[in-house]
Short mmCIF file of C-alpha atoms in Angstrom, two decimals:
data_model
loop_
_atom_site.label_atom_id
_atom_site.label_comp_id
_atom_site.label_asym_id
_atom_site.label_seq_id
_atom_site.Cartn_x
_atom_site.Cartn_y
_atom_site.Cartn_z
CA MET A 1 50.34 229.64 53.52
CA GLU A 2 47.08 230.85 54.89
CA ILE A 3 44.68 228.37 56.49
CA LYS A 4 41.10 229.40 55.82
CA LYS A 5 38.64 229.64 58.66
CA PRO A 6 36.46 226.56 58.91
CA ASN A 7 32.75 226.67 58.22
CA HIS A 8 32.44 224.14 61.04
CA PRO A 9 34.57 224.50 64.16
CA HIS A 10 36.16 221.04 63.60
CA GLN A 11 36.59 221.33 59.81
CA TYR A 12 39.70 222.88 58.23
CA HIS A 13 40.05 223.46 54.47
CA LEU A 14 43.65 222.70 53.53
CA PRO A 15 45.20 222.93 50.08
CA ASN A 16 45.42 219.47 48.54
CA PRO A 17 49.19 218.74 49.06
CA THR A 18 49.04 219.89 52.65
CA ARG A 19 45.87 217.92 53.26
CA ILE A 20 47.55 214.75 51.97
CA ILE A 21 50.56 215.24 54.24
CA PHE A 22 48.27 215.95 57.20
CA ILE A 23 46.29 212.79 56.55
CA LEU A 24 49.47 210.71 56.26
CA ILE A 25 50.83 212.09 59.52
CA THR A 26 47.52 211.41 61.23
CA ILE A 27 47.46 207.83 59.95
CA LEU A 28 51.06 207.18 60.97
CA SER A 29 50.49 208.74 64.37
CA HIS A 30 47.40 206.61 64.90
CA SER A 31 49.27 203.52 63.75
CA THR A 32 52.16 204.19 66.14
CA THR A 33 49.79 204.76 69.02
CA THR A 34 47.95 201.54 68.30
CA THR A 35 51.06 199.40 68.12
CA THR A 36 52.57 200.82 71.32
CA THR A 37 49.44 200.65 73.50
CA SER A 38 50.37 198.91 76.74
CA PHE A 39 47.82 196.52 78.19
CA PRO A 40 48.00 195.33 81.80
CA LYS A 41 49.73 192.08 82.59
CA PRO A 42 47.12 189.40 83.31
CA PRO A 43 47.19 187.56 86.64
CA PRO A 44 49.40 184.47 86.90
CA ILE A 45 47.97 181.09 85.98
CA PRO A 46 46.45 179.35 89.02
CA ILE A 47 48.24 176.12 89.87
CA LEU A 48 46.12 173.00 90.29
CA PRO A 49 44.45 171.67 92.30
CA LEU A 50 42.21 174.58 93.37
CA PRO A 51 39.57 174.90 96.09
CA THR A 52 35.91 175.08 95.16
CA SER A 53 33.89 178.10 96.27
CA HIS A 54 32.46 175.99 99.11
CA GLN A 55 35.91 174.92 100.26
CA LEU A 56 37.01 178.55 100.18
CA SER A 57 34.02 179.54 102.32
CA TRP A 58 34.87 176.75 104.75
CA GLN A 59 38.53 177.85 105.01
CA LEU A 60 37.64 181.51 105.49
CA SER A 61 35.48 180.60 108.48
CA GLU A 62 38.68 179.53 110.33
CA MET A 63 36.92 178.13 113.41
CA ALA A 64 33.80 176.07 114.04
CA LEU A 65 32.07 174.95 117.24
CA PHE A 66 31.33 171.25 117.64
CA LEU A 67 28.29 170.43 119.79
CA HIS A 68 28.32 166.87 121.16
CA PHE A 69 24.89 166.42 122.70
CA GLY A 70 22.51 163.49 123.23
CA THR A 71 21.62 160.74 125.69
CA ASN A 72 25.32 160.45 126.60
CA THR A 73 25.01 163.91 128.17
CA PHE A 74 22.59 162.43 130.72
CA THR A 75 24.22 159.02 131.26
CA ASP A 76 27.79 160.26 131.87
CA SER A 77 28.95 158.31 128.81
CA GLU A 78 31.18 158.90 125.80
CA TRP A 79 30.16 155.99 123.57
CA GLY A 80 26.60 155.05 124.47
CA THR A 81 25.45 151.47 124.12
CA GLY A 82 22.29 152.35 122.22
CA GLN A 83 20.20 150.90 125.04
CA ALA A 84 19.60 154.06 127.11
CA ASP A 85 15.93 154.83 127.64
CA PRO A 86 14.92 157.86 125.51
CA SER A 87 13.23 159.31 128.59
CA VAL A 88 16.65 160.19 130.05
CA PHE A 89 16.95 162.94 127.43
CA ASN A 90 15.31 165.97 129.02
CA PRO A 91 17.27 169.25 128.65
CA THR A 92 14.68 171.45 130.36
CA ARG A 93 16.47 174.75 129.63
CA LEU A 94 17.68 173.98 126.12
CA ASN A 95 18.40 177.20 124.22
CA ALA A 96 20.02 176.77 120.81
CA THR A 97 20.19 180.56 120.45
CA GLN A 98 22.60 180.61 123.38
CA TRP A 99 24.81 178.07 121.62
CA VAL A 100 24.87 180.11 118.43
CA THR A 101 25.41 183.40 120.25
CA VAL A 102 28.38 181.98 122.15
CA ALA A 103 29.83 180.76 118.86
CA LYS A 104 29.32 184.02 116.98
CA GLU A 105 30.57 186.31 119.76
CA ASN A 106 33.80 184.34 119.97
CA GLY A 107 34.67 184.15 116.28
CA PHE A 108 33.22 180.74 115.40
CA SER A 109 31.44 181.09 112.06
CA ARG A 110 29.98 177.59 112.01
CA VAL A 111 28.30 175.18 114.44
CA ILE A 112 28.22 171.40 113.91
CA LEU A 113 25.77 169.26 115.89
CA THR A 114 25.89 165.51 116.55
CA ALA A 115 22.43 164.93 115.09
CA LYS A 116 23.04 161.22 115.73
CA HIS A 117 26.03 159.80 117.61
CA HIS A 118 27.14 156.16 117.79
CA ASP A 119 24.36 155.23 120.21
CA GLY A 120 21.83 155.86 117.43
CA PHE A 121 19.65 158.37 119.33
CA CYS A 122 18.38 161.03 116.91
CA LEU A 123 18.05 164.68 117.92
CA TRP A 124 15.26 165.20 115.42
CA PRO A 125 11.90 163.38 115.06
CA SER A 126 12.93 160.82 112.43
CA ASP A 127 10.28 158.93 110.50
CA TYR A 128 12.51 155.83 110.44
CA THR A 129 12.99 155.12 114.14
CA ASP A 130 11.38 155.71 117.52
CA TYR A 131 14.83 156.06 119.10
CA CYS A 132 14.69 159.85 118.86
CA VAL A 133 13.46 162.99 120.61
CA ARG A 134 9.85 162.05 119.84
CA SER A 135 10.13 159.26 122.43
CA SER A 136 11.66 161.50 125.11
CA ASN A 137 9.98 163.54 127.84
CA TRP A 138 11.55 166.73 126.54
CA ARG A 139 8.78 169.08 125.42
CA ASN A 140 6.38 166.15 125.72
CA GLY A 141 8.00 164.49 122.71
CA SER A 142 7.40 167.43 120.36
CA GLY A 143 10.91 168.92 120.47
CA ASP A 144 13.45 169.07 117.66
CA VAL A 145 17.04 169.98 118.58
CA VAL A 146 18.18 170.07 114.96
CA GLY A 147 15.27 172.34 114.07
CA ASP A 148 15.99 174.71 116.97
CA LEU A 149 19.65 174.96 116.04
CA ALA A 150 18.96 175.43 112.33
CA MET A 151 16.61 178.32 113.08
CA ALA A 152 19.00 179.96 115.55
CA ALA A 153 21.91 179.65 113.13
CA ARG A 154 19.89 181.09 110.26
CA GLU A 155 18.67 184.05 112.32
CA ASN A 156 22.20 184.87 113.51
CA GLY A 157 24.06 184.38 110.24
CA VAL A 158 26.02 181.36 111.46
CA GLN A 159 26.67 178.38 109.19
CA LEU A 160 25.19 174.99 110.10
CA GLY A 161 26.84 171.58 110.00
CA LEU A 162 25.47 168.16 110.99
CA TYR A 163 27.12 164.94 112.09
CA LEU A 164 25.32 161.69 111.30
CA SER A 165 27.28 158.77 112.72
CA PRO A 166 27.64 155.82 110.35
CA TRP A 167 28.07 153.45 113.30
CA ASP A 168 24.71 152.86 114.98
CA ARG A 169 24.60 150.69 118.11
CA HIS A 170 20.80 150.76 118.36
CA GLU A 171 19.42 150.21 114.87
CA GLY A 172 18.56 146.53 114.31
CA VAL A 173 19.49 146.45 110.61
CA TYR A 174 23.04 147.62 111.32
CA GLY A 175 25.30 144.91 109.86
CA LYS A 176 22.96 144.21 106.95
CA THR A 177 24.64 146.03 104.11
CA LEU A 178 21.76 146.99 101.83
CA GLU A 179 19.16 147.57 104.56
CA TYR A 180 21.38 149.79 106.70
CA ASN A 181 22.65 151.87 103.79
CA GLU A 182 19.02 152.50 102.80
CA TYR A 183 18.23 153.46 106.39
CA TYR A 184 21.24 155.77 106.66
CA MET A 185 20.53 157.54 103.37
CA ALA A 186 16.88 157.98 104.33
CA GLN A 187 17.91 159.72 107.56
CA MET A 188 20.48 161.80 105.69
CA THR A 189 17.73 162.89 103.31
CA GLU A 190 15.58 164.00 106.26
CA LEU A 191 18.39 166.13 107.65
CA LEU A 192 19.27 167.70 104.32
CA THR A 193 15.72 168.52 103.19
CA ARG A 194 13.98 169.71 106.35
CA TYR A 195 16.24 172.41 107.78
CA GLY A 196 17.38 174.77 105.04
CA ASN A 197 21.03 175.28 104.12
CA VAL A 198 23.53 172.85 105.58
CA ASN A 199 27.13 173.92 105.05
CA GLU A 200 28.99 170.86 106.30
CA VAL A 201 28.18 167.18 106.67
CA TRP A 202 30.45 165.41 109.13
CA LEU A 203 31.00 161.66 109.22
CA ASP A 204 33.75 159.29 110.23
CA GLY A 205 34.74 155.65 110.37
CA ALA A 206 34.66 155.30 114.17
CA LYS A 207 33.56 151.86 115.36
CA GLY A 208 34.40 149.80 118.43
CA GLU A 209 36.37 146.58 118.26
CA GLY A 210 34.32 143.44 117.89
CA GLU A 211 31.32 145.28 116.42
CA LYS A 212 29.36 143.98 113.43
CA ASP A 213 31.02 144.15 110.04
CA MET A 214 29.45 146.81 107.91
CA GLU A 215 30.08 148.03 104.39
CA TYR A 216 29.17 151.66 103.93
CA PHE A 217 28.21 152.95 100.48
CA PHE A 218 30.26 156.12 100.86
CA GLU A 219 30.18 157.11 97.20
CA ASN A 220 26.38 156.89 97.21
CA TRP A 221 26.25 158.98 100.36
CA PHE A 222 28.54 161.63 98.94
CA SER A 223 26.52 161.90 95.74
CA LEU A 224 23.30 162.25 97.70
CA ILE A 225 24.75 164.95 99.94
CA HIS A 226 26.05 167.00 97.03
CA GLN A 227 22.73 166.59 95.26
CA LEU A 228 20.61 167.75 98.19
CA GLN A 229 23.01 170.37 99.57
CA PRO A 230 25.28 171.59 96.74
CA SER A 231 26.99 174.17 98.96
CA ALA A 232 27.92 171.67 101.69
CA VAL A 233 31.43 170.35 102.21
CA ILE A 234 31.78 166.74 103.33
CA PHE A 235 34.21 165.89 106.11
CA SER A 236 35.69 162.44 106.63
CA ASP A 237 39.05 160.73 107.11
CA ALA A 238 39.48 160.81 103.34
CA GLY A 239 37.48 163.82 102.17
CA PRO A 240 36.14 164.29 99.56
CA ASP A 241 36.00 168.00 100.49
CA VAL A 242 37.61 168.26 103.94
CA ARG A 243 39.85 165.74 105.67
CA TRP A 244 40.58 164.78 109.25
CA VAL A 245 43.99 166.01 110.40
CA GLY A 246 44.86 162.60 111.82
CA ASP A 247 44.53 163.19 115.57
CA GLU A 248 42.07 164.58 118.09
CA GLY A 249 44.58 166.78 119.87
CA GLY A 250 43.96 169.89 117.76
CA TYR A 251 47.48 169.97 116.28
CA ALA A 252 48.39 169.96 112.61
CA SER A 253 51.80 169.14 111.20
CA THR A 254 54.24 171.98 110.64
CA THR A 255 54.23 170.90 106.99
CA CYS A 256 50.58 170.94 106.01
CA TRP A 257 49.43 170.80 102.40
CA SER A 258 45.81 171.19 101.35
CA LEU A 259 46.82 168.96 98.45
CA PHE A 260 45.86 165.33 98.92
CA ASN A 261 45.20 162.13 97.01
CA CYS A 262 41.81 160.74 98.01
CA SER A 263 42.78 157.50 96.26
CA ASN A 264 45.51 157.03 98.90
CA ALA A 265 43.04 157.30 101.80
CA ALA A 266 40.16 155.25 103.14
CA ILE A 267 37.60 156.25 105.74
CA GLY A 268 38.53 154.51 108.97
CA ASN A 269 41.87 153.33 107.59
CA THR A 270 44.11 156.25 106.60
CA ASP A 271 47.74 156.73 107.62
CA SER A 272 47.63 159.53 110.20
CA ARG A 273 50.97 160.90 108.99
CA TYR A 274 49.56 161.26 105.49
CA SER A 275 46.47 163.00 106.88
CA GLN A 276 48.56 165.41 108.93
CA GLY A 277 50.95 166.52 106.21
CA GLY A 278 48.93 166.18 103.05
CA ASP A 279 50.70 165.60 99.75
CA GLN A 280 52.74 168.15 97.80
CA LEU A 281 52.11 166.06 94.70
CA GLY A 282 48.42 165.52 95.45
CA HIS A 283 45.81 165.84 92.71
CA ASP A 284 42.88 166.73 95.00
CA TRP A 285 42.22 169.84 97.12
CA VAL A 286 41.21 168.44 100.52
CA PRO A 287 42.23 170.80 103.36
CA PRO A 288 42.50 169.51 106.94
CA GLU A 289 40.22 170.10 109.90
CA CYS A 290 41.52 169.86 113.50
CA ASP A 291 38.94 168.53 115.93
CA VAL A 292 39.57 168.80 119.67
CA SER A 293 37.42 169.19 122.77
CA ILE A 294 37.50 172.03 125.26
CA ARG A 295 37.08 169.35 127.95
CA PRO A 296 38.75 165.96 128.44
CA GLY A 297 35.68 164.21 127.02
CA TRP A 298 33.54 164.94 123.98
CA PHE A 299 30.27 164.95 125.89
CA TRP A 300 29.61 167.08 128.95
CA HIS A 301 30.47 165.53 132.32
CA SER A 302 29.92 167.37 135.59
CA SER A 303 33.29 166.14 136.90
CA GLU A 304 35.30 167.73 134.07
CA SER A 305 36.59 171.26 133.60
CA PRO A 306 37.47 173.18 130.42
CA LYS A 307 40.92 173.97 129.13
CA SER A 308 42.33 177.40 129.91
CA ALA A 309 42.28 180.30 127.45
CA THR A 310 46.04 180.03 126.97
CA GLU A 311 45.65 176.34 126.09
CA LEU A 312 43.04 177.29 123.49
CA LEU A 313 45.40 179.92 122.12
CA GLU A 314 48.06 177.24 121.75
CA LEU A 315 45.56 175.11 119.81
CA TYR A 316 44.78 178.09 117.58
CA TYR A 317 48.45 178.59 116.70
CA ASN A 318 48.83 174.91 115.87
CA SER A 319 45.65 174.50 113.81
CA VAL A 320 44.49 177.73 112.19
CA GLY A 321 48.13 178.83 112.27
CA ARG A 322 49.11 175.74 110.27
CA ASN A 323 46.64 175.96 107.39
CA CYS A 324 43.73 174.18 109.13
CA LEU A 325 40.27 174.92 110.44
CA LEU A 326 39.91 174.54 114.22
CA LEU A 327 36.82 172.53 115.15
CA LEU A 328 36.50 173.07 118.90
CA ASN A 329 34.02 170.88 120.72
CA VAL A 330 32.06 172.75 123.40
CA PRO A 331 29.40 170.31 124.64
CA PRO A 332 26.10 171.62 126.06
CA ASN A 333 25.33 170.43 129.58
CA SER A 334 22.36 168.42 130.81
CA SER A 335 20.23 171.55 131.19
CA GLY A 336 20.69 172.25 127.49
CA LEU A 337 23.06 175.21 127.80
CA ILE A 338 26.76 175.74 127.24
CA SER A 339 28.19 175.87 130.77
CA GLU A 340 29.15 179.30 132.07
CA GLU A 341 32.69 178.17 132.87
CA ASP A 342 33.13 177.20 129.21
CA VAL A 343 31.68 180.52 128.07
CA LYS A 344 34.11 182.37 130.34
CA VAL A 345 37.12 180.55 128.87
CA LEU A 346 35.93 181.23 125.32
CA ARG A 347 35.63 184.95 126.06
CA GLU A 348 39.13 185.01 127.50
CA PHE A 349 40.39 183.15 124.44
CA THR A 350 38.75 185.78 122.23
CA ASP A 351 40.35 188.60 124.22
CA LEU A 352 43.78 186.96 123.86
CA ARG A 353 43.45 186.63 120.09
CA ARG A 354 42.28 190.20 119.80
CA SER A 355 45.15 191.51 121.91
CA ILE A 356 47.67 189.83 119.61
CA PHE A 357 46.22 190.04 116.12
CA SER A 358 44.17 193.26 116.12
CA HIS A 359 47.35 195.31 115.60
CA ASN A 360 49.78 194.78 112.75
CA VAL A 361 53.14 196.33 113.63
CA ALA A 362 53.93 196.39 109.91
CA LYS A 363 50.91 198.52 108.99
CA THR A 364 52.96 201.70 108.52
CA ALA A 365 56.11 200.02 107.20
CA ILE A 366 57.65 200.79 103.83
CA VAL A 367 57.25 197.66 101.72
CA SER A 368 59.41 196.61 98.79
CA ALA A 369 60.09 193.39 96.94
CA SER A 370 62.65 191.70 94.72
CA SER A 371 60.37 192.16 91.69
CA THR A 372 56.77 192.92 90.81
CA ARG A 373 54.66 191.26 88.14
CA GLY A 374 53.90 193.72 85.36
CA GLY A 375 56.59 196.14 86.50
CA TYR A 376 57.05 198.48 89.40
CA ASN A 377 54.08 200.65 88.45
CA ASP A 378 51.55 197.79 88.25
CA THR A 379 49.53 198.36 91.42
CA ARG A 380 47.52 195.12 91.02
CA PHE A 381 50.44 193.00 92.21
CA ALA A 382 52.39 195.56 94.24
CA ALA A 383 54.27 194.56 97.37
CA ARG A 384 52.28 196.99 99.54
CA LEU A 385 49.16 194.85 98.99
CA ILE A 386 50.49 192.41 101.60
CA LEU A 387 49.40 194.92 104.27
CA ASP A 388 45.74 194.63 103.20
CA GLU A 389 43.90 191.98 105.19
CA GLY A 390 42.37 189.11 103.26
CA ILE A 391 43.50 186.79 100.48
CA PHE A 392 41.94 188.32 97.38
CA THR A 393 44.71 190.82 96.70
CA TYR A 394 48.32 189.74 96.62
CA TRP A 395 51.92 190.47 95.71
CA ALA A 396 53.21 188.61 92.68
CA PRO A 397 56.82 188.59 91.44
CA ASN A 398 57.93 188.73 87.85
CA LYS A 399 57.53 185.41 86.07
CA ASN A 400 60.41 183.03 86.82
CA LYS A 401 62.23 185.90 88.53
CA SER A 402 63.97 184.69 91.66
CA PRO A 403 65.03 185.41 94.35
CA TRP A 404 61.55 185.87 95.83
CA GLU A 405 61.87 188.36 98.67
CA ILE A 406 59.69 190.92 100.46
CA TYR A 407 61.19 193.66 102.65
CA LEU A 408 59.62 195.65 105.48
CA ASP A 409 61.28 198.86 106.64
CA PHE A 410 59.62 199.84 109.92
CA GLN A 411 61.43 203.23 109.86
CA GLU A 412 62.13 202.92 113.58
CA PRO A 413 63.02 200.03 115.90
CA VAL A 414 60.01 197.85 116.75
CA SER A 415 59.65 194.72 118.87
CA PHE A 416 57.66 191.62 117.90
CA ASN A 417 57.65 187.84 118.22
CA VAL A 418 54.90 186.68 115.84
CA VAL A 419 54.73 186.82 112.06
CA GLN A 420 51.62 185.89 110.08
CA ILE A 421 51.73 184.89 106.40
CA GLN A 422 48.85 184.11 104.04
CA GLU A 423 48.78 182.80 100.49
CA PRO A 424 45.92 183.55 98.07
CA ILE A 425 44.83 179.91 98.06
CA GLN A 426 42.27 180.55 95.32
CA MET A 427 45.38 180.58 93.09
CA GLY A 428 46.61 177.26 94.51
CA GLN A 429 48.97 176.44 97.36
CA ARG A 430 52.50 177.27 96.22
CA ILE A 431 55.07 177.95 98.95
CA ALA A 432 57.13 174.88 99.92
CA LYS A 433 59.97 176.47 101.89
CA PHE A 434 60.65 179.92 103.36
CA HIS A 435 62.52 181.78 106.05
CA VAL A 436 62.22 185.10 107.89
CA ASP A 437 65.20 187.37 108.59
CA VAL A 438 65.60 190.56 110.60
CA VAL A 439 68.32 193.18 110.42
CA ASN A 440 70.82 192.86 113.29
CA GLU A 441 73.03 195.53 114.85
CA ASP A 442 75.87 194.71 112.46
CA GLY A 443 73.74 195.52 109.44
CA GLY A 444 73.38 191.91 108.34
CA TRP A 445 70.44 189.57 108.23
CA SER A 446 69.74 187.19 111.11
CA GLU A 447 67.28 184.35 110.60
CA VAL A 448 64.52 184.10 113.20
CA PHE A 449 62.34 181.40 111.63
CA ASN A 450 62.27 178.92 108.78
CA GLY A 451 59.47 176.68 107.62
CA THR A 452 57.91 174.76 104.77
CA THR A 453 54.24 175.29 103.89
CA VAL A 454 52.09 178.39 104.37
CA GLY A 455 48.66 177.87 102.80
CA TYR A 456 45.67 179.87 104.01
CA ARG A 457 47.39 181.04 107.18
CA ARG A 458 50.73 180.37 108.86
CA LEU A 459 51.54 181.78 112.28
CA LEU A 460 55.22 181.87 113.27
CA ARG A 461 56.46 182.36 116.84
CA PHE A 462 59.98 183.07 118.00
CA GLN A 463 61.75 184.92 120.78
CA MET A 464 61.15 188.67 120.96
CA VAL A 465 63.29 190.74 118.59
CA LYS A 466 63.78 194.46 118.21
CA THR A 467 64.68 195.61 114.72
CA GLN A 468 63.96 198.13 112.03
CA GLY A 469 63.80 195.71 109.13
CA LEU A 470 62.35 192.32 108.21
CA ARG A 471 62.75 190.14 105.14
CA LEU A 472 60.54 187.24 104.01
CA VAL A 473 62.47 184.94 101.69
CA ILE A 474 60.65 182.23 99.76
CA ASP A 475 63.22 179.55 99.03
CA LYS A 476 61.10 177.01 97.16
CA ALA A 477 57.67 176.98 95.56
CA ARG A 478 55.54 174.88 93.21
CA ALA A 479 55.19 177.95 90.95
CA ASP A 480 55.93 181.65 91.25
CA PRO A 481 54.93 182.33 94.88
CA LEU A 482 52.14 184.74 95.78
CA VAL A 483 51.73 186.44 99.16
CA ALA A 484 48.37 187.87 100.20
CA TYR A 485 49.10 189.11 103.72
CA LEU A 486 52.03 189.67 106.04
CA GLY A 487 51.32 190.56 109.65
CA VAL A 488 53.77 191.34 112.43
CA HIS A 489 52.48 191.02 116.00
CA VAL A 490 53.35 190.92 119.68
CA ASP A 491 52.30 188.00 121.89
CA THR A 492 53.12 188.41 125.58
CA VAL A 493 51.07 185.39 126.64
CA SER A 494 51.85 182.14 124.86
CA ILE A 495 55.57 182.31 124.17
CA ASN A 496 57.46 179.69 126.16
CA ARG A 497 58.60 181.41 129.34
CA ALA A 498 61.66 179.17 129.45
CA VAL A 499 63.05 180.97 126.42
CA LYS A 500 64.68 184.11 127.67
CA CYS A 501 63.99 187.06 125.42
CA ASN A 502 67.22 188.58 124.18
CA THR A 503 66.89 191.77 122.20
CA SER A 504 70.49 192.96 122.47
CA LEU A 505 71.33 191.73 118.97
CA PHE A 506 68.66 193.94 117.47
CA SER A 507 69.11 197.33 119.11
CA ASN A 508 71.30 200.43 119.01
CA PHE A 509 71.68 200.75 115.27
CA ASN A 510 70.19 202.74 112.43
CA GLY A 511 68.07 199.92 111.05
CA SER A 512 66.46 202.00 108.33
CA GLN A 513 69.81 203.04 106.91
CA VAL A 514 71.14 199.48 107.11
CA LEU A 515 68.03 198.01 105.49
CA HIS A 516 68.12 200.43 102.58
CA GLN A 517 71.83 199.86 102.12
CA ILE A 518 71.45 196.08 102.05
CA VAL A 519 68.55 195.84 99.64
CA HIS A 520 69.89 198.45 97.25
CA ASN A 521 73.34 196.88 97.19
CA HIS A 522 71.71 193.62 96.16
CA THR A 523 69.62 195.47 93.56
CA ARG A 524 66.56 193.49 94.57
CA VAL A 525 64.10 196.26 95.35
CA SER A 526 61.03 197.11 93.35
CA SER A 527 59.28 200.35 94.09
CA ILE A 528 55.83 200.23 95.61
#
């Protein structure tokens, strides 16, 4: 049968029977194509509770610098009486830009200033009291520490936080419930309306024994803060946005949930064990903050010296490395500068962190997993994504498909003693129990670490091993576990020297061959 040439390049003139068959085939083909179209698997359902965008920003900052500064700096005190003459405050070389620069250069994304400590002296010219910088000799009474710091932070891209102590040992209306709450909220309004963006408001329930009884209107305060500074997180013993970790030593619990029940906590009266561990069944997202000072005291004292860089590294492992933010107090001295000996230690601390975490031994490893959400070819949840830094891409297993395992094949023997794990916390905190194995010389798995929670970041340390394969096994989770990042590192500084490194169990074998044999025999590998 001859097909006539078309008058139009896309128009064929077919005899009627043939045309009907052609149309039917076209319709059936189109119908088949439509019904078999494969759409991508959507992401897993986030598991409640979830962090707000402001809590996420807070967590991503990892470390903040606390600046305890005031009349106590000049009177060699920790808790001032509120009776010090304002004239003692005279930091003749004060340079808030130096404070911010020290913070930024050493990885601290946020600075928090004691705008008013327990003695009641205000580091800004408040309209509601003369017990402030206006009554000091500094800059002839025209200075504003909060204003200087706010400007320096803004110009250098560093976030600003302010501490306004509820306890006030100077103010005469303290102890009168209504009058003091009005006074406190008026000062809070000054701080939150004069200085631009404030990213964190810090308050606590500290008060000396035998002091006046005082009822604080916390819920009113919180509402005011969120109204005036919607992007700010509020820190206290009981949240509502960020909680105290329960001690001032800079250590979090090895089990550390961001989940919490604010109804089970009270500012100034919260069980420290509950604060440290959080609550796996909690209904609120209230992550912990670890506050600790670089010196024995919170305010600067000429007789005190800072901790060493290795001590700061230990604090980092036990705070940031346990799902917390590290709030390190570095108090300015009486001249108004951060002391050079403190700056030196901070730089050494930065160098130590960089030497350990700037290189991921696993970067060139072959990555596989027990399953992949959406199938092996779905790159949005592939196992190899765990090598990309950050929490906004992640490996996800098939729904309800355990075991949950990730494998690293280093392709040659490598040595390491630190493993870093991150969850995509924007999807909720999930992992409740896990362990890490390495391939030994007999071709089996040897456990090197086991733990409970992970959260934003978990840093694991163990004796040095040399192996060609690693396995992360998630034993228990609140929902299908998700892993955003897996880092493998070498730390030659902080590991306990009393533990003798023994690498003999992990050498002299073809680790790549063993690893492939093990995972394929268990049929638990998904292609990347």
